[in-house]
mmCIF file of C-alpha atoms and ligand atoms in Angstrom:
data_model
loop_
_atom_site.group_PDB
_atom_site.id
_atom_site.type_symbol
_atom_site.label_atom_id
_atom_site.label_comp_id
_atom_site.label_asym_id
_atom_site.label_seq_id
_atom_site.Cartn_x
_atom_site.Cartn_y
_atom_site.Cartn_z
ATOM 1 C CA UNK A 634 96.878 -32.288 -41.415
ATOM 2 C CA UNK A 635 93.790 -30.969 -39.731
ATOM 3 C CA UNK A 636 94.225 -27.896 -36.619
ATOM 4 C CA UNK A 637 92.808 -29.081 -33.313
ATOM 5 C CA UNK A 638 90.394 -26.004 -32.564
ATOM 6 C CA UNK A 639 89.581 -24.670 -28.641
ATOM 7 C CA UNK A 640 85.685 -24.914 -28.436
ATOM 8 C CA UNK A 641 85.523 -21.468 -27.368
ATOM 9 C CA UNK A 642 82.341 -19.580 -28.881
ATOM 10 C CA UNK A 643 83.529 -17.798 -33.157
ATOM 11 C CA UNK A 644 85.434 -22.002 -32.833
ATOM 12 C CA UNK A 645 81.940 -23.388 -31.819
ATOM 13 C CA UNK A 646 80.296 -21.137 -34.456
ATOM 14 C CA UNK A 647 83.158 -22.371 -37.552
ATOM 15 C CA UNK A 648 82.224 -25.424 -36.224
ATOM 16 C CA UNK A 649 78.087 -25.223 -37.037
ATOM 17 C CA UNK A 650 78.628 -23.819 -40.051
ATOM 18 C CA UNK A 651 80.822 -26.493 -41.386
ATOM 19 C CA UNK A 652 78.168 -29.509 -40.567
ATOM 20 C CA UNK A 653 75.471 -27.359 -41.824
ATOM 21 C CA UNK A 654 78.036 -26.957 -45.648
ATOM 22 C CA UNK A 655 78.549 -30.392 -45.186
ATOM 23 C CA UNK A 656 82.075 -30.656 -43.684
ATOM 24 C CA UNK A 657 82.798 -33.429 -40.798
ATOM 25 C CA UNK A 658 83.263 -32.022 -37.600
ATOM 26 C CA UNK A 659 85.110 -34.129 -34.831
ATOM 27 C CA UNK A 660 83.818 -33.253 -31.665
ATOM 28 C CA UNK A 661 83.919 -34.346 -28.243
ATOM 29 C CA UNK A 662 81.052 -36.022 -26.278
ATOM 30 C CA UNK A 663 81.268 -37.596 -22.336
ATOM 31 C CA UNK A 664 81.547 -40.469 -23.523
ATOM 32 C CA UNK A 665 84.036 -40.145 -25.688
ATOM 33 C CA UNK A 666 85.029 -38.133 -29.150
ATOM 34 C CA UNK A 667 82.693 -38.600 -32.243
ATOM 35 C CA UNK A 668 83.660 -37.614 -35.934
ATOM 36 C CA UNK A 669 80.365 -35.236 -36.497
ATOM 37 C CA UNK A 670 78.229 -34.721 -41.067
ATOM 38 C CA UNK A 671 74.615 -33.330 -41.203
ATOM 39 C CA UNK A 672 72.083 -36.484 -40.583
ATOM 40 C CA UNK A 673 70.168 -34.984 -42.761
ATOM 41 C CA UNK A 674 72.882 -34.632 -45.406
ATOM 42 C CA UNK A 675 73.123 -37.703 -47.531
ATOM 43 C CA UNK A 676 76.537 -36.756 -49.119
ATOM 44 C CA UNK A 677 77.598 -35.750 -45.997
ATOM 45 C CA UNK A 678 77.158 -38.767 -44.051
ATOM 46 C CA UNK A 679 78.718 -40.738 -47.032
ATOM 47 C CA UNK A 680 81.531 -39.116 -46.119
ATOM 48 C CA UNK A 681 82.130 -40.330 -42.681
ATOM 49 C CA UNK A 682 82.005 -43.634 -43.898
ATOM 50 C CA UNK A 683 84.625 -43.120 -46.429
ATOM 51 C CA UNK A 684 87.314 -41.296 -43.785
ATOM 52 C CA UNK A 685 86.393 -44.082 -41.170
ATOM 53 C CA UNK A 686 86.298 -46.489 -43.334
ATOM 54 C CA UNK A 687 83.785 -48.283 -42.412
ATOM 55 C CA UNK A 688 81.356 -50.992 -43.563
ATOM 56 C CA UNK A 689 78.295 -49.435 -44.929
ATOM 57 C CA UNK A 690 75.641 -51.606 -43.401
ATOM 58 C CA UNK A 691 77.313 -49.897 -40.087
ATOM 59 C CA UNK A 692 74.309 -47.241 -38.536
ATOM 60 C CA UNK A 693 75.634 -44.241 -37.087
ATOM 61 C CA UNK A 694 74.625 -42.436 -34.174
ATOM 62 C CA UNK A 695 72.413 -39.794 -34.452
ATOM 63 C CA UNK A 696 72.859 -36.819 -31.814
ATOM 64 C CA UNK A 697 70.218 -34.049 -31.128
ATOM 65 C CA UNK A 698 69.841 -31.180 -27.777
ATOM 66 C CA UNK A 699 66.016 -31.644 -27.048
ATOM 67 C CA UNK A 700 62.748 -33.923 -27.383
ATOM 68 C CA UNK A 701 61.089 -32.430 -29.664
ATOM 69 C CA UNK A 702 64.145 -33.074 -31.894
ATOM 70 C CA UNK A 703 63.678 -37.071 -30.834
ATOM 71 C CA UNK A 704 59.285 -37.541 -31.120
ATOM 72 C CA UNK A 705 59.979 -35.813 -34.208
ATOM 73 C CA UNK A 706 63.345 -39.012 -35.776
ATOM 74 C CA UNK A 707 61.566 -42.328 -33.916
ATOM 75 C CA UNK A 708 58.387 -43.052 -32.368
ATOM 76 C CA UNK A 709 58.946 -43.384 -28.646
ATOM 77 C CA UNK A 710 56.640 -46.283 -26.492
ATOM 78 C CA UNK A 711 56.426 -45.884 -22.956
ATOM 79 C CA UNK A 712 59.380 -47.276 -22.397
ATOM 80 C CA UNK A 713 60.984 -45.545 -24.799
ATOM 81 C CA UNK A 714 60.608 -42.292 -23.049
ATOM 82 C CA UNK A 715 61.212 -43.415 -18.972
ATOM 83 C CA UNK A 716 64.780 -44.402 -20.462
ATOM 84 C CA UNK A 717 65.067 -41.108 -22.028
ATOM 85 C CA UNK A 718 63.430 -39.319 -19.012
ATOM 86 C CA UNK A 719 65.809 -40.627 -16.885
ATOM 87 C CA UNK A 720 69.288 -41.148 -18.971
ATOM 88 C CA UNK A 721 68.956 -38.032 -20.981
ATOM 89 C CA UNK A 722 71.205 -35.499 -21.449
ATOM 90 C CA UNK A 723 74.017 -38.622 -20.990
ATOM 91 C CA UNK A 724 75.755 -41.479 -22.336
ATOM 92 C CA UNK A 725 73.058 -43.653 -23.761
ATOM 93 C CA UNK A 726 71.741 -44.302 -27.305
ATOM 94 C CA UNK A 727 68.132 -45.572 -27.834
ATOM 95 C CA UNK A 728 67.431 -47.266 -31.243
ATOM 96 C CA UNK A 729 63.929 -46.943 -31.736
ATOM 97 C CA UNK A 730 61.791 -47.092 -35.229
ATOM 98 C CA UNK A 731 62.346 -44.258 -37.087
ATOM 99 C CA UNK A 732 59.004 -41.233 -37.326
ATOM 100 C CA UNK A 733 56.625 -41.930 -40.434
ATOM 101 C CA UNK A 734 58.360 -39.425 -43.122
ATOM 102 C CA UNK A 735 61.926 -39.176 -40.669
ATOM 103 C CA UNK A 736 64.259 -36.569 -42.516
ATOM 104 C CA UNK A 737 67.019 -37.756 -41.830
ATOM 105 C CA UNK A 738 69.273 -39.440 -44.517
ATOM 106 C CA UNK A 739 68.530 -43.702 -44.393
ATOM 107 C CA UNK A 740 72.064 -43.898 -44.296
ATOM 108 C CA UNK A 741 72.141 -43.780 -40.795
ATOM 109 C CA UNK A 742 70.560 -46.344 -40.374
ATOM 110 C CA UNK A 743 72.038 -48.492 -43.480
ATOM 111 C CA UNK A 744 68.883 -48.219 -45.011
ATOM 112 C CA UNK A 745 67.287 -50.375 -41.034
ATOM 113 C CA UNK A 746 63.817 -49.530 -39.856
ATOM 114 C CA UNK A 747 65.606 -47.853 -37.383
ATOM 115 C CA UNK A 748 66.986 -45.426 -36.051
ATOM 116 C CA UNK A 749 70.109 -44.678 -32.958
ATOM 117 C CA UNK A 750 69.831 -41.487 -31.478
ATOM 118 C CA UNK A 751 71.187 -39.599 -28.473
ATOM 119 C CA UNK A 752 71.497 -36.058 -26.383
ATOM 120 C CA UNK A 753 74.877 -36.182 -24.699
ATOM 121 C CA UNK A 754 75.227 -34.428 -21.745
ATOM 122 C CA UNK A 755 78.309 -32.518 -22.485
ATOM 123 C CA UNK A 756 78.507 -28.405 -22.358
ATOM 124 C CA UNK A 757 81.075 -28.700 -25.859
ATOM 125 C CA UNK A 758 78.521 -31.302 -27.409
ATOM 126 C CA UNK A 759 75.430 -29.186 -27.009
ATOM 127 C CA UNK A 760 76.909 -25.811 -27.715
ATOM 128 C CA UNK A 761 78.576 -27.495 -31.620
ATOM 129 C CA UNK A 762 74.544 -28.977 -31.859
ATOM 130 C CA UNK A 763 72.685 -25.763 -31.072
ATOM 131 C CA UNK A 764 75.986 -23.579 -33.089
ATOM 132 C CA UNK A 765 74.749 -27.046 -36.122
ATOM 133 C CA UNK A 766 71.073 -26.472 -35.867
ATOM 134 C CA UNK A 767 70.741 -30.089 -37.415
ATOM 135 C CA UNK A 768 71.430 -33.461 -36.067
ATOM 136 C CA UNK A 769 73.896 -35.201 -36.077
ATOM 137 C CA UNK A 770 75.439 -38.845 -37.340
ATOM 138 C CA UNK A 771 78.756 -39.437 -35.028
ATOM 139 C CA UNK A 772 80.295 -42.338 -34.608
ATOM 140 C CA UNK A 773 83.392 -42.819 -32.777
ATOM 141 C CA UNK A 774 86.773 -40.504 -34.411
ATOM 142 C CA UNK A 775 88.133 -43.686 -34.850
ATOM 143 C CA UNK A 776 89.239 -45.356 -37.849
ATOM 144 C CA UNK A 777 86.477 -48.137 -38.105
ATOM 145 C CA UNK A 778 88.145 -51.103 -35.300
ATOM 146 C CA UNK A 779 90.788 -49.080 -34.042
ATOM 147 C CA UNK A 780 91.149 -47.461 -30.435
ATOM 148 C CA UNK A 781 88.426 -45.101 -29.894
ATOM 149 C CA UNK A 782 89.617 -41.740 -29.018
ATOM 150 C CA UNK A 783 89.745 -40.143 -25.889
ATOM 151 C CA UNK A 784 91.303 -36.661 -26.475
ATOM 152 C CA UNK A 785 91.649 -34.595 -30.128
ATOM 153 C CA UNK A 786 95.023 -36.053 -30.128
ATOM 154 C CA UNK A 787 93.882 -39.305 -30.928
ATOM 155 C CA UNK A 788 91.585 -38.467 -33.342
ATOM 156 C CA UNK A 789 94.285 -36.233 -35.672
ATOM 157 C CA UNK A 790 96.097 -38.828 -35.214
ATOM 158 C CA UNK A 791 93.554 -41.561 -36.879
ATOM 159 C CA UNK A 792 91.656 -39.408 -38.744
ATOM 160 C CA UNK A 793 93.612 -36.158 -39.545
ATOM 161 C CA UNK A 794 94.033 -35.809 -43.193
ATOM 162 C CA UNK A 795 90.653 -36.260 -43.387
ATOM 163 C CA UNK A 796 88.397 -34.280 -41.151
ATOM 164 C CA UNK A 797 87.776 -31.659 -42.075
ATOM 165 C CA UNK A 798 87.845 -30.123 -38.036
ATOM 166 C CA UNK A 799 88.330 -31.165 -34.670
ATOM 167 C CA UNK A 800 86.434 -29.029 -32.037
ATOM 168 C CA UNK A 801 89.191 -29.719 -28.583
ATOM 169 C CA UNK A 802 87.892 -29.761 -25.709
ATOM 170 C CA UNK A 803 90.168 -32.177 -23.174
ATOM 171 C CA UNK A 804 90.250 -35.855 -22.371
ATOM 172 C CA UNK A 805 86.777 -37.373 -22.404
ATOM 173 C CA UNK A 806 85.180 -38.318 -18.898
ATOM 174 C CA UNK A 807 83.420 -41.496 -19.154
ATOM 175 C CA UNK A 808 85.526 -42.054 -21.799
ATOM 176 C CA UNK A 809 83.501 -45.532 -22.917
ATOM 177 C CA UNK A 810 81.177 -45.089 -25.754
ATOM 178 C CA UNK A 811 76.975 -45.116 -24.658
ATOM 179 C CA UNK A 812 74.871 -47.335 -23.559
ATOM 180 C CA UNK A 813 73.006 -49.115 -26.969
ATOM 181 C CA UNK A 814 69.639 -50.009 -25.211
ATOM 182 C CA UNK A 815 67.014 -50.539 -28.678
ATOM 183 C CA UNK A 816 62.431 -50.633 -27.258
ATOM 184 C CA UNK A 817 61.264 -51.524 -30.493
ATOM 185 C CA UNK A 818 58.077 -52.073 -30.698
ATOM 186 C CA UNK A 819 57.031 -55.912 -29.815
ATOM 187 C CA UNK A 820 60.130 -56.679 -28.798
ATOM 188 C CA UNK A 821 62.615 -57.132 -25.478
ATOM 189 C CA UNK A 822 64.703 -54.424 -24.812
ATOM 190 C CA UNK A 823 67.412 -55.407 -24.791
ATOM 191 C CA UNK A 824 70.853 -53.195 -24.659
ATOM 192 C CA UNK A 825 73.197 -54.369 -27.568
ATOM 193 C CA UNK A 826 76.042 -52.342 -25.782
ATOM 194 C CA UNK A 827 77.268 -52.052 -21.916
ATOM 195 C CA UNK A 828 78.219 -48.825 -21.372
ATOM 196 C CA UNK A 829 77.927 -46.975 -17.929
ATOM 197 C CA UNK A 830 74.574 -46.776 -17.475
ATOM 198 C CA UNK A 831 74.112 -50.417 -15.312
ATOM 199 C CA UNK A 832 71.973 -52.836 -16.626
ATOM 200 C CA UNK A 833 70.157 -53.366 -13.128
ATOM 201 C CA UNK A 834 69.107 -48.752 -13.267
ATOM 202 C CA UNK A 835 67.729 -49.859 -16.759
ATOM 203 C CA UNK A 836 65.927 -52.827 -15.259
ATOM 204 C CA UNK A 837 64.771 -51.171 -12.099
ATOM 205 C CA UNK A 838 62.739 -48.096 -14.396
ATOM 206 C CA UNK A 839 61.218 -50.510 -16.567
ATOM 207 C CA UNK A 840 60.363 -53.270 -14.077
ATOM 208 C CA UNK A 841 60.967 -55.690 -16.488
ATOM 209 C CA UNK A 842 64.305 -58.108 -17.580
ATOM 210 C CA UNK A 843 66.629 -56.690 -20.345
ATOM 211 C CA UNK A 844 68.833 -58.926 -22.145
ATOM 212 C CA UNK A 845 72.189 -57.833 -22.813
ATOM 213 C CA UNK A 846 72.918 -59.650 -26.829
ATOM 214 C CA UNK A 847 76.830 -60.322 -26.035
ATOM 215 C CA UNK A 848 77.492 -62.088 -29.010
ATOM 216 C CA UNK A 849 77.401 -60.025 -33.192
ATOM 217 C CA UNK A 850 74.338 -62.755 -34.025
ATOM 218 C CA UNK A 851 71.653 -63.888 -32.909
ATOM 219 C CA UNK A 852 69.936 -66.887 -32.833
ATOM 220 C CA UNK A 853 69.108 -66.289 -36.296
ATOM 221 C CA UNK A 854 71.995 -65.790 -38.030
ATOM 222 C CA UNK A 855 71.406 -62.090 -38.492
ATOM 223 C CA UNK A 856 73.879 -59.328 -37.415
ATOM 224 C CA UNK A 857 71.601 -57.308 -35.095
ATOM 225 C CA UNK A 858 74.048 -53.742 -34.539
ATOM 226 C CA UNK A 859 76.395 -54.812 -36.887
ATOM 227 C CA UNK A 860 79.173 -52.629 -35.318
ATOM 228 C CA UNK A 861 79.757 -55.128 -32.408
ATOM 229 C CA UNK A 862 81.040 -57.720 -34.924
ATOM 230 C CA UNK A 863 83.946 -58.970 -32.438
ATOM 231 C CA UNK A 864 87.148 -57.565 -33.365
ATOM 232 C CA UNK A 865 87.120 -53.530 -32.930
ATOM 233 C CA UNK A 866 89.404 -50.934 -30.469
ATOM 234 C CA UNK A 867 91.678 -53.482 -31.519
ATOM 235 C CA UNK A 868 95.192 -51.731 -31.327
ATOM 236 C CA UNK A 869 98.260 -52.812 -33.447
ATOM 237 C CA UNK A 870 100.048 -55.307 -31.957
ATOM 238 C CA UNK A 871 97.908 -58.815 -30.505
ATOM 239 C CA UNK A 872 96.278 -57.746 -26.499
ATOM 240 C CA UNK A 873 95.755 -60.339 -24.262
ATOM 241 C CA UNK A 874 93.306 -60.436 -21.750
ATOM 242 C CA UNK A 875 93.109 -61.263 -17.594
ATOM 243 C CA UNK A 876 96.528 -61.757 -17.999
ATOM 244 C CA UNK A 877 97.119 -61.838 -13.294
ATOM 245 C CA UNK A 878 100.923 -62.643 -14.318
ATOM 246 C CA UNK A 879 102.447 -60.392 -17.370
ATOM 247 C CA UNK A 880 105.459 -62.577 -18.648
ATOM 248 C CA UNK A 881 108.184 -60.599 -19.554
ATOM 249 C CA UNK A 882 107.513 -59.488 -23.583
ATOM 250 C CA UNK A 883 104.717 -58.489 -22.520
ATOM 251 C CA UNK A 884 103.305 -54.288 -21.258
ATOM 252 C CA UNK A 885 101.348 -54.518 -18.645
ATOM 253 C CA UNK A 886 98.118 -52.628 -18.790
ATOM 254 C CA UNK A 887 97.069 -53.403 -14.118
ATOM 255 C CA UNK A 888 94.279 -52.557 -13.037
ATOM 256 C CA UNK A 889 95.056 -52.022 -8.169
ATOM 257 C CA UNK A 890 98.266 -52.794 -6.451
ATOM 258 C CA UNK A 891 100.404 -53.419 -9.496
ATOM 259 C CA UNK A 892 103.922 -54.969 -8.677
ATOM 260 C CA UNK A 893 105.787 -56.556 -11.314
ATOM 261 C CA UNK A 894 108.689 -54.741 -13.286
ATOM 262 C CA UNK A 895 107.605 -54.738 -16.782
ATOM 263 C CA UNK A 896 106.323 -51.241 -18.722
ATOM 264 C CA UNK A 897 103.094 -50.547 -17.315
ATOM 265 C CA UNK A 898 100.206 -48.075 -16.719
ATOM 266 C CA UNK A 899 98.269 -48.357 -14.031
ATOM 267 C CA UNK A 900 94.646 -48.408 -15.469
ATOM 268 C CA UNK A 901 93.237 -47.879 -11.426
ATOM 269 C CA UNK A 902 95.332 -47.433 -8.739
ATOM 270 C CA UNK A 903 92.949 -47.815 -6.675
ATOM 271 C CA UNK A 904 90.903 -50.115 -8.091
ATOM 272 C CA UNK A 905 88.314 -47.538 -9.382
ATOM 273 C CA UNK A 906 86.326 -48.846 -11.791
ATOM 274 C CA UNK A 907 85.049 -45.942 -13.306
ATOM 275 C CA UNK A 908 88.733 -44.113 -13.731
ATOM 276 C CA UNK A 909 90.063 -47.468 -15.655
ATOM 277 C CA UNK A 910 87.187 -46.357 -18.269
ATOM 278 C CA UNK A 911 88.443 -43.783 -17.502
ATOM 279 C CA UNK A 912 91.635 -44.078 -19.029
ATOM 280 C CA UNK A 913 91.548 -47.233 -20.758
ATOM 281 C CA UNK A 914 91.668 -46.380 -24.509
ATOM 282 C CA UNK A 915 94.253 -43.154 -23.806
ATOM 283 C CA UNK A 916 96.297 -46.002 -22.368
ATOM 284 C CA UNK A 917 95.477 -48.374 -24.550
ATOM 285 C CA UNK A 918 96.634 -46.342 -27.430
ATOM 286 C CA UNK A 919 100.223 -45.590 -25.309
ATOM 287 C CA UNK A 920 101.142 -48.863 -24.173
ATOM 288 C CA UNK A 921 100.242 -49.968 -28.757
ATOM 289 C CA UNK A 922 102.902 -47.391 -29.571
ATOM 290 C CA UNK A 923 105.422 -48.531 -26.620
ATOM 291 C CA UNK A 924 105.401 -51.776 -28.391
ATOM 292 C CA UNK A 925 105.289 -50.967 -31.530
ATOM 293 C CA UNK A 926 108.535 -49.261 -31.349
ATOM 294 C CA UNK A 927 109.971 -51.829 -28.399
ATOM 295 C CA UNK A 928 109.013 -55.214 -30.108
ATOM 296 C CA UNK A 929 106.655 -56.462 -27.558
ATOM 297 C CA UNK A 930 102.592 -57.264 -26.958
ATOM 298 C CA UNK A 931 99.996 -56.235 -24.636
ATOM 299 C CA UNK A 932 98.341 -57.765 -21.545
ATOM 300 C CA UNK A 933 96.393 -56.709 -19.438
ATOM 301 C CA UNK A 934 94.979 -57.249 -16.138
ATOM 302 C CA UNK A 935 91.622 -59.147 -14.646
ATOM 303 C CA UNK A 936 89.174 -56.107 -14.855
ATOM 304 C CA UNK A 937 85.919 -57.007 -12.046
ATOM 305 C CA UNK A 938 82.230 -57.809 -13.921
ATOM 306 C CA UNK A 939 80.056 -54.623 -12.815
ATOM 307 C CA UNK A 940 79.065 -51.819 -13.007
ATOM 308 C CA UNK A 941 81.325 -50.084 -15.786
ATOM 309 C CA UNK A 942 83.490 -52.883 -15.601
ATOM 310 C CA UNK A 943 81.190 -54.644 -17.670
ATOM 311 C CA UNK A 944 82.101 -52.433 -20.642
ATOM 312 C CA UNK A 945 85.574 -52.108 -20.054
ATOM 313 C CA UNK A 946 85.379 -55.804 -20.894
ATOM 314 C CA UNK A 947 83.861 -55.826 -23.113
ATOM 315 C CA UNK A 948 85.674 -53.660 -24.570
ATOM 316 C CA UNK A 949 88.688 -55.223 -23.724
ATOM 317 C CA UNK A 950 87.108 -59.288 -25.078
ATOM 318 C CA UNK A 951 86.957 -56.987 -28.847
ATOM 319 C CA UNK A 952 90.359 -55.510 -28.568
ATOM 320 C CA UNK A 953 91.540 -59.568 -28.038
ATOM 321 C CA UNK A 954 89.652 -61.193 -30.588
ATOM 322 C CA UNK A 955 91.171 -62.627 -33.447
ATOM 323 C CA UNK A 956 91.275 -59.913 -36.796
HETATM 324 O O1 LIG B 919 79.063 -42.894 -26.737
HETATM 325 C C1 LIG B 919 79.017 -43.155 -28.222
HETATM 326 O O2 LIG B 919 77.785 -43.553 -28.728
HETATM 327 C C2 LIG B 919 80.140 -42.654 -30.165
HETATM 328 C C3 LIG B 919 78.914 -41.002 -29.463
HETATM 329 C C4 LIG B 919 79.844 -39.990 -30.278
HETATM 330 O O3 LIG B 919 78.704 -40.708 -29.408
HETATM 331 N N1 LIG B 919 79.489 -42.670 -30.952
HETATM 332 C C5 LIG B 919 79.738 -44.574 -30.761
HETATM 333 O O4 LIG B 919 79.420 -44.233 -32.666
HETATM 334 O O5 LIG B 919 80.876 -45.421 -30.374
HETATM 335 P P1 LIG B 919 79.989 -46.116 -33.121
HETATM 336 O O6 LIG B 919 79.373 -45.539 -34.827
HETATM 337 O O7 LIG B 919 81.494 -46.257 -33.117
HETATM 338 O O8 LIG B 919 79.005 -46.912 -33.067
HETATM 339 C C6 LIG B 919 77.258 -46.591 -32.074
HETATM 340 C C7 LIG B 919 77.350 -48.128 -31.674
HETATM 341 C C8 LIG B 919 77.676 -49.018 -33.911
HETATM 342 O O9 LIG B 919 78.411 -50.448 -32.496
HETATM 343 C C9 LIG B 919 76.461 -49.047 -34.650
HETATM 344 O O10 LIG B 919 76.207 -51.071 -35.161
HETATM 345 C C10 LIG B 919 74.554 -49.139 -32.939
HETATM 346 O O11 LIG B 919 75.734 -48.871 -32.291
HETATM 347 N N2 LIG B 919 73.589 -48.474 -33.815
HETATM 348 C C11 LIG B 919 73.452 -47.786 -34.573
HETATM 349 N N3 LIG B 919 72.047 -47.953 -35.240
HETATM 350 C C12 LIG B 919 72.158 -48.308 -34.400
HETATM 351 C C13 LIG B 919 70.491 -48.546 -35.586
HETATM 352 N N4 LIG B 919 69.991 -48.135 -36.268
HETATM 353 N N5 LIG B 919 70.286 -50.470 -34.858
HETATM 354 C C14 LIG B 919 71.725 -51.486 -34.279
HETATM 355 N N6 LIG B 919 72.488 -50.692 -33.864
HETATM 356 C C15 LIG B 919 73.204 -49.393 -33.857
HETATM 357 MG MG1 LIG B 920 83.309 -46.414 -32.719
#
């Protein structure tokens, strides 16, 4: 079983070297923990898919530290440049067309014409990326379809046998994955996955309306973003959303005031959506463990569908979807 290592200089240097050798290293970002590998190394990128049990048609996000790298790997039109200038570094991934002669493994794009790029803000992500000195492909560090990790311990539980190193950075501050925004030439800007970056802020910045693609399939039934398969983020026990009154066989994930006698955790007693996002995955992990032991299922309180609540509801509806 892999060790969890403190994010000190020596360990980060080792982690950087390990990535350059083609190993898998899990590390914190401000959203969730990522499972990183050298994005220019086909074999290393393939090992991400193997460790996660991820379908090979689901492309990966490549993590970078500079705009120079972004422009080397992808084609940025004015809209993409504006978004990058406003929201990077931060919890946003941009889907852009791969550049001609893009040095990234084609496997990060699942063989397609586009690539997802993200410049994270978390100081430990940035130090790791600098130590690696290569672009780092990193999906969330959980087995495919499972609950995303916001603590190093979650990574160890889910993937501990299959990875080389876990760098510990404590709990992730945003708590839900990056907003995924597609900015492909001659196409409207689309939000493929909601995150903490508000769609209204994106529309105001670009001066156009932006479509939120809710389903995994476009009108012609082609997968737009294969990671948006309906069942995802799923606990092992069943989960129901939008429950105002849990029944006695349900452990409750509350939001705001909670007067029920059920075993419960509260996303935010003060009904603060940012706090709820921070707590979401850790509480789902804990309730899943509790319910497996006690033979119950999970009920989740209604969450207001605004700001980061849109991202929370997106994850919860996928967690509730039939597998
Ligand atoms: O916050 C995050 O984004 C985290 C941290 C580690 O950066 N990463 C993450 O990766 O959530 P992952 O693989 O769990 O989710 C990436 C999403 C998937 O839905 C995938 O299908 C989509 O981004 N995606 C990646 N590349 C794409 C592409 N070229 N076109 C369309 N969708 C893409
Ligand atoms: Mg994921």
